[in-house]
Short mmCIF file of C-alpha atoms in Angstrom, two decimals:
data_model
loop_
_atom_site.label_atom_id
_atom_site.label_comp_id
_atom_site.label_asym_id
_atom_site.label_seq_id
_atom_site.Cartn_x
_atom_site.Cartn_y
_atom_site.Cartn_z
CA MET A 1 -73.53 154.94 -35.89
CA ILE A 2 -76.03 155.20 -38.72
CA ASP A 3 -74.83 156.75 -41.98
CA PRO A 4 -76.45 160.22 -42.22
CA ARG A 5 -77.36 159.45 -45.82
CA VAL A 6 -79.58 156.63 -44.57
CA THR A 7 -81.33 159.03 -42.19
CA LYS A 8 -81.82 161.53 -45.02
CA LEU A 9 -83.33 158.83 -47.25
CA ALA A 10 -85.67 157.67 -44.48
CA ASN A 11 -86.75 161.28 -43.98
CA VAL A 12 -87.65 161.56 -47.67
CA LEU A 13 -89.76 158.40 -47.46
CA ILE A 14 -91.58 159.27 -44.23
CA ASN A 15 -92.04 163.02 -44.51
CA TYR A 16 -92.18 163.62 -48.27
CA SER A 17 -93.21 160.49 -50.16
CA THR A 18 -95.82 159.13 -47.74
CA GLU A 19 -96.38 162.32 -45.69
CA MET A 20 -97.04 160.40 -42.50
CA LYS A 21 -99.32 162.05 -39.95
CA ALA A 22 -100.02 161.46 -36.27
CA GLY A 23 -102.36 158.54 -35.66
CA GLU A 24 -101.73 156.90 -39.04
CA LYS A 25 -100.27 153.44 -39.64
CA VAL A 26 -97.50 152.62 -42.12
CA LEU A 27 -96.44 149.16 -43.26
CA ILE A 28 -92.68 148.93 -43.84
CA GLU A 29 -91.83 145.90 -45.97
CA ALA A 30 -88.07 145.27 -46.09
CA ILE A 31 -86.64 142.67 -48.45
CA ASP A 32 -82.95 141.79 -48.16
CA VAL A 33 -81.89 145.19 -46.81
CA PRO A 34 -79.71 146.26 -43.86
CA GLU A 35 -81.40 146.82 -40.52
CA ASN A 36 -80.30 150.46 -40.30
CA ILE A 37 -82.71 151.77 -42.95
CA VAL A 38 -85.59 149.92 -41.28
CA CYS A 39 -84.63 151.27 -37.85
CA GLU A 40 -84.52 154.83 -39.17
CA LEU A 41 -87.90 154.44 -40.85
CA ILE A 42 -89.36 153.22 -37.55
CA ARG A 43 -87.79 156.10 -35.61
CA LEU A 44 -88.93 158.80 -38.02
CA ALA A 45 -92.41 157.32 -38.33
CA ARG A 46 -92.78 157.53 -34.56
CA GLU A 47 -91.40 161.08 -34.57
CA ALA A 48 -94.22 161.93 -36.98
CA GLY A 49 -96.71 160.32 -34.60
CA ALA A 50 -97.37 157.37 -36.90
CA ASP A 51 -97.41 153.68 -35.94
CA PRO A 52 -95.04 151.52 -38.02
CA LEU A 53 -95.74 147.88 -38.81
CA VAL A 54 -92.70 145.98 -40.07
CA THR A 55 -92.29 142.89 -42.22
CA ILE A 56 -88.83 141.49 -42.95
CA LYS A 57 -88.58 139.27 -46.04
CA ASN A 58 -85.80 137.40 -47.81
CA ASN A 59 -85.77 136.44 -51.48
CA ARG A 60 -84.26 133.00 -50.82
CA ILE A 61 -87.10 132.25 -48.43
CA THR A 62 -89.64 133.65 -50.90
CA ARG A 63 -88.16 131.39 -53.58
CA SER A 64 -88.56 128.37 -51.31
CA LEU A 65 -92.16 129.33 -50.55
CA LEU A 66 -92.97 129.64 -54.24
CA MET A 67 -91.10 126.51 -55.32
CA HIS A 68 -93.02 124.36 -52.84
CA SER A 69 -96.29 126.28 -52.71
CA SER A 70 -99.84 125.13 -53.20
CA ASP A 71 -102.61 127.45 -54.30
CA ALA A 72 -104.29 127.02 -50.91
CA GLN A 73 -101.09 128.05 -49.13
CA LEU A 74 -100.72 131.16 -51.31
CA GLN A 75 -104.36 132.03 -50.63
CA THR A 76 -103.78 131.87 -46.86
CA ILE A 77 -100.77 134.18 -47.15
CA ALA A 78 -102.75 136.57 -49.35
CA ASP A 79 -105.66 136.62 -46.89
CA VAL A 80 -103.36 137.49 -43.99
CA GLU A 81 -101.48 140.18 -45.91
CA SER A 82 -104.69 141.64 -47.33
CA ALA A 83 -106.19 142.02 -43.87
CA ARG A 84 -103.08 143.81 -42.67
CA MET A 85 -102.82 146.05 -45.75
CA LYS A 86 -106.39 147.22 -45.17
CA GLN A 87 -105.37 148.48 -41.72
CA VAL A 88 -102.66 150.91 -42.89
CA GLN A 89 -102.76 154.29 -44.56
CA ALA A 90 -99.29 154.04 -46.12
CA TYR A 91 -96.81 151.47 -47.41
CA ILE A 92 -93.03 151.72 -47.82
CA GLY A 93 -91.36 148.89 -49.74
CA VAL A 94 -87.56 148.78 -49.47
CA ARG A 95 -86.21 146.07 -51.72
CA GLY A 96 -82.66 144.83 -52.00
CA SER A 97 -81.06 141.61 -53.17
CA ALA A 98 -77.78 139.80 -52.94
CA ASN A 99 -78.79 138.00 -56.14
CA ILE A 100 -81.15 139.82 -58.50
CA THR A 101 -81.97 136.55 -60.30
CA GLU A 102 -82.91 134.62 -57.15
CA LEU A 103 -86.41 133.85 -58.45
CA SER A 104 -85.35 133.01 -62.00
CA ASP A 105 -85.84 129.24 -61.67
CA VAL A 106 -89.27 129.34 -60.05
CA PRO A 107 -91.56 127.50 -62.51
CA ASP A 108 -93.78 129.74 -64.62
CA GLU A 109 -96.97 128.21 -63.27
CA ARG A 110 -95.96 129.01 -59.69
CA MET A 111 -95.03 132.59 -60.59
CA LYS A 112 -98.39 132.99 -62.32
CA ALA A 113 -100.14 131.59 -59.25
CA TYR A 114 -98.18 134.00 -57.04
CA GLN A 115 -99.22 136.94 -59.21
CA LYS A 116 -102.87 135.90 -59.40
CA ILE A 117 -103.48 134.69 -55.84
CA TRP A 118 -101.03 136.70 -53.72
CA TRP A 119 -99.53 139.78 -55.38
CA ARG A 120 -102.48 141.24 -57.29
CA PRO A 121 -105.06 141.00 -54.49
CA VAL A 122 -102.66 142.40 -51.86
CA HIS A 123 -100.72 144.97 -53.85
CA GLY A 124 -102.68 145.61 -57.05
CA ALA A 125 -106.13 145.77 -55.48
CA ILE A 126 -105.40 147.18 -52.00
CA ARG A 127 -101.95 148.74 -51.65
CA VAL A 128 -101.88 150.62 -54.97
CA ARG A 129 -105.49 151.79 -54.80
CA GLU A 130 -106.04 152.41 -51.11
CA THR A 131 -102.74 153.53 -49.55
CA ARG A 132 -100.11 156.21 -50.00
CA TRP A 133 -97.23 154.04 -51.15
CA VAL A 134 -93.62 154.34 -52.22
CA VAL A 135 -91.20 151.62 -53.31
CA LEU A 136 -87.45 151.65 -53.88
CA ARG A 137 -84.48 149.42 -54.49
CA TYR A 138 -81.75 149.57 -51.87
CA PRO A 139 -78.08 149.63 -52.94
CA SER A 140 -76.16 146.37 -52.84
CA PRO A 141 -72.97 144.92 -54.33
CA SER A 142 -75.05 143.09 -56.95
CA MET A 143 -76.61 146.38 -58.07
CA ALA A 144 -73.18 147.99 -58.24
CA GLN A 145 -71.93 145.06 -60.31
CA SER A 146 -74.85 145.39 -62.72
CA ALA A 147 -73.99 149.08 -63.13
CA GLY A 148 -70.31 148.32 -63.69
CA MET A 149 -69.32 150.33 -60.62
CA SER A 150 -67.54 149.75 -57.34
CA THR A 151 -69.82 149.28 -54.32
CA GLU A 152 -68.66 152.57 -52.77
CA ALA A 153 -69.06 154.59 -55.97
CA PHE A 154 -72.50 153.13 -56.58
CA GLU A 155 -73.65 153.94 -53.04
CA ASP A 156 -72.48 157.54 -53.46
CA PHE A 157 -74.38 157.78 -56.74
CA TYR A 158 -77.47 156.14 -55.25
CA PHE A 159 -77.78 158.35 -52.20
CA ASN A 160 -77.09 161.52 -54.18
CA VAL A 161 -80.02 160.72 -56.46
CA CYS A 162 -82.41 159.27 -53.89
CA THR A 163 -82.07 162.06 -51.32
CA MET A 164 -82.37 165.01 -53.69
CA ASP A 165 -84.97 167.75 -53.21
CA TYR A 166 -87.96 166.14 -54.91
CA SER A 167 -90.24 169.08 -54.15
CA LYS A 168 -87.88 171.25 -56.21
CA MET A 169 -87.93 168.64 -58.97
CA ALA A 170 -91.74 168.66 -58.92
CA ALA A 171 -91.78 172.39 -59.68
CA ALA A 172 -89.17 172.00 -62.44
CA MET A 173 -91.32 169.35 -64.15
CA LYS A 174 -94.34 171.61 -64.65
CA PRO A 175 -93.24 173.27 -67.93
CA LEU A 176 -92.61 169.87 -69.55
CA GLN A 177 -95.93 168.57 -68.25
CA GLN A 178 -97.75 171.58 -69.71
CA ARG A 179 -96.01 171.20 -73.06
CA MET A 180 -96.85 167.52 -73.26
CA GLU A 181 -100.51 168.21 -72.52
CA LYS A 182 -100.61 170.65 -75.47
CA THR A 183 -98.93 168.18 -77.83
CA ASP A 184 -100.62 166.09 -80.49
CA LYS A 185 -98.09 164.15 -82.58
CA VAL A 186 -94.93 162.50 -81.20
CA LYS A 187 -92.06 160.91 -83.12
CA ILE A 188 -89.33 158.85 -81.44
CA VAL A 189 -86.28 157.82 -83.46
CA GLY A 190 -83.26 155.90 -82.16
CA PRO A 191 -81.27 152.68 -82.65
CA GLY A 192 -83.86 150.06 -83.56
CA THR A 193 -86.68 152.53 -82.93
CA ASP A 194 -88.87 154.53 -85.32
CA LEU A 195 -92.20 155.22 -83.64
CA ARG A 196 -95.04 157.68 -84.26
CA PHE A 197 -98.18 158.26 -82.20
CA SER A 198 -100.55 160.88 -80.79
CA ILE A 199 -100.87 161.96 -77.15
CA LYS A 200 -103.62 164.52 -77.79
CA GLY A 201 -106.01 164.76 -74.85
CA ILE A 202 -104.03 162.33 -72.68
CA PRO A 203 -102.93 163.68 -69.27
CA ALA A 204 -99.21 163.99 -68.50
CA VAL A 205 -98.20 162.87 -65.01
CA CYS A 206 -95.18 164.11 -63.05
CA CYS A 207 -93.29 161.40 -61.17
CA ASP A 208 -91.71 163.42 -58.38
CA GLY A 209 -90.79 160.97 -55.64
CA LYS A 210 -94.25 160.21 -54.31
CA LEU A 211 -94.49 156.61 -55.56
CA ASN A 212 -90.96 155.63 -56.54
CA ILE A 213 -87.47 156.55 -55.39
CA PRO A 214 -85.44 157.50 -57.38
CA ASP A 215 -87.83 159.31 -59.67
CA GLY A 216 -87.93 161.98 -62.33
CA GLU A 217 -90.05 161.09 -65.34
CA VAL A 218 -93.04 162.88 -66.80
CA PHE A 219 -95.15 160.22 -68.47
CA THR A 220 -98.20 160.01 -70.65
CA ALA A 221 -99.68 157.38 -72.97
CA PRO A 222 -100.51 157.22 -76.66
CA VAL A 223 -103.99 157.55 -78.04
CA ARG A 224 -105.24 154.04 -78.56
CA ASP A 225 -104.76 152.82 -82.15
CA SER A 226 -102.52 155.81 -83.03
CA VAL A 227 -99.22 153.94 -82.55
CA ASN A 228 -97.30 152.99 -85.67
CA GLY A 229 -93.73 151.76 -86.08
CA THR A 230 -91.13 149.85 -84.10
CA VAL A 231 -89.64 150.32 -80.64
CA GLN A 232 -86.60 148.54 -79.20
CA PHE A 233 -85.74 148.74 -75.49
CA ASN A 234 -81.95 148.80 -75.29
CA THR A 235 -81.56 148.76 -71.51
CA PRO A 236 -81.62 145.33 -69.84
CA THR A 237 -83.93 144.91 -66.86
CA VAL A 238 -84.62 142.17 -64.33
CA TYR A 239 -88.24 141.49 -63.36
CA GLN A 240 -89.03 138.89 -60.70
CA GLY A 241 -85.64 137.28 -61.15
CA THR A 242 -85.69 137.04 -64.95
CA ARG A 243 -83.48 139.23 -67.14
CA HIS A 244 -85.06 140.85 -70.20
CA GLU A 245 -83.05 142.64 -72.87
CA ASN A 246 -83.35 143.87 -76.45
CA ILE A 247 -87.14 143.61 -76.38
CA LYS A 248 -88.54 144.76 -79.72
CA LEU A 249 -92.17 145.51 -80.55
CA THR A 250 -93.69 146.34 -83.95
#
């Protein structure tokens, strides 16, 4: 029996985030996640009248591909995935990992080749610009460990956040968005951080579960050349298998 929380999450992704319609195609890309979330995405996509395409990936296999890859091989993969991405109207990326640092020992030159030849043409140029897309991490023991929580407690926390009413959140964000769009000068002060800049005339964007799950930020950007000071990012993060922490910019 499928956990009802999984069904609720799949419903958010199909009917809210990507808003699948009859006759449309959705690519479901699942990386190191349980079969049940993929099965529910397929079922709910078909209930909406959409046609799901499914790709199952594994980070250990991806590591092996990258460790032993040639540029020509990466180009072939990119060509195949680009052709498929052009056929769909939506993309759902569900990403898990038993080991969040699985790609950490892939040589820099191969990671750069992967980004340039494979990822950017498929995802940066096509998926991001031409599809309705949403991506999310799926809970795993390694994520729970990183959060300093038990697996069960982390799953409870995860599903509570990821299955919330994002349409209600979207409405609640509007006052902050409006205030930010009326704001000129911003000052941020914290441990290791003393930063000043202007956001005058820069749009503020509500992140309300359409592109990422979980979600909840209202973001903008500084006026170019208005930034002055120092910022330190005090939350560690892992990107493509490499851990980054205490990054400081002046």
